[in-house]
C-alpha cells in the first residue's frame, strides 16, 4: 500500500458523530450525484494528473523553503482550489494576496476537488504548522472534475480536514462556497441550488463544532445564486473587486480563530 493511499484510509476512518447526525438531517438533498459525463477540458486535466493526482509536487519545494513559523507571527494557510490560488497568485484577475502579510500562505490549486485536497492536507497544511487554516472547497466537486460526486462525499472530505486540523492543534475556518449559476467548463450543470444547500450545511456544521464560519457567498451572490456583475471574470472566478469584498471577511475570521481556545 502506498503512503498516500494509507493516508486516505486513515483520514476516512475519522468519522464524526455530529457529522453523521447533520447528514441524516439533510436527507436526500445530500445524496444527489452529478452527471457522469465529463468535458474535454476535464479529460485533458485528468490526463495531466495521471502521475500526481493530488499535485503534491506543486508546493513541495516551496513548503521546504518556508521553515518554521515565527513565534511573533502565527502562520495562516489559505487552502483551496482556483478560488484560493487566484487570490494574487495569478495575473489574470488583477488581485493581490495580502502583500503586507508574509505569514499568510496561499496553498490553492486550480481544479482541485475536496478528495485531492484531503490527500495533500498533511503536506500543504499540517506540516507547515499554521495556527489557522481557511478551507474553501467544493466547487470542483459539484462540477464533477474527478467524476460523479455527491454533496455527502464533499462534506465527508471537509469533515476529515477539520478533524485533522483540530487533532494537530490548528484552528480550521470553514469558508462558504462562492456563488455560481453555471460553470464554463461544465455547461450541463446548474450548480446554484447545490451551492446554497452545501453552504447551509457548512454553516450548520461550523456552528455545531463552535468553529469560525466565513460567509463569502452573501457579499457576492445575486438573489438567484449567480455571481454579482463585476465580481468575477467568468461568473465563477473572482476579479480583484471580488477578492476585495472577501478580504475583510477573511481578516475578521482569522482574528476570531486566533482567539479560539487551543484545540
Tab-separated table of C-alpha atoms in Angstrom, residues 68-78 103-105 121 124-134 162 164-173 211-212 253-263:
chain	number	residue	atom	x	y	z
A	68	UNK	CA	9.329	27.043	10.921
A	69	UNK	CA	6.762	29.780	11.603
A	70	UNK	CA	7.841	32.808	13.627
A	71	UNK	CA	6.529	32.902	17.196
A	72	UNK	CA	5.507	36.546	16.805
A	73	UNK	CA	3.628	35.897	13.553
A	74	UNK	CA	1.246	32.936	13.661
A	75	UNK	CA	1.175	31.257	10.268
A	76	UNK	CA	-2.126	31.328	8.375
A	77	UNK	CA	-2.765	28.935	5.468
A	78	UNK	CA	-5.407	29.600	2.812
A	103	UNK	CA	2.801	34.878	7.415
A	104	UNK	CA	-0.229	34.312	5.148
A	105	UNK	CA	0.423	31.320	2.888
A	121	UNK	CA	-3.659	18.173	3.530
A	124	UNK	CA	0.377	21.572	2.431
A	125	UNK	CA	-1.261	22.332	5.783
A	126	UNK	CA	-0.285	20.153	8.748
A	127	UNK	CA	3.444	20.087	8.018
A	128	UNK	CA	3.502	23.906	7.795
A	129	UNK	CA	2.344	24.162	11.433
A	130	UNK	CA	-0.069	27.047	10.961
A	131	UNK	CA	-2.197	28.473	13.750
A	132	UNK	CA	-5.196	28.779	11.419
A	133	UNK	CA	-6.269	27.221	8.115
A	134	UNK	CA	-9.050	28.679	5.971
A	162	UNK	CA	-11.468	19.766	10.026
A	164	UNK	CA	-7.192	16.550	11.113
A	165	UNK	CA	-6.759	20.260	11.834
A	166	UNK	CA	-8.146	20.008	15.343
A	167	UNK	CA	-6.115	16.883	16.092
A	168	UNK	CA	-2.995	18.854	15.173
A	169	UNK	CA	-3.901	21.954	17.221
A	170	UNK	CA	-4.794	24.072	14.189
A	171	UNK	CA	-7.929	26.216	14.151
A	172	UNK	CA	-9.958	25.484	10.991
A	173	UNK	CA	-12.022	28.258	9.459
A	211	UNK	CA	-15.811	26.883	14.567
A	212	UNK	CA	-15.470	30.156	12.698
A	253	UNK	CA	-12.345	35.271	10.617
A	254	UNK	CA	-8.613	34.900	11.233
A	255	UNK	CA	-8.763	37.286	14.184
A	256	UNK	CA	-11.649	35.302	15.690
A	257	UNK	CA	-9.937	31.961	15.081
A	258	UNK	CA	-6.753	33.141	16.808
A	259	UNK	CA	-8.835	33.894	19.905
A	260	UNK	CA	-10.383	30.414	19.951
A	261	UNK	CA	-9.238	28.028	22.708
A	262	UNK	CA	-6.446	25.752	21.562
A	263	UNK	CA	-7.862	22.517	20.079
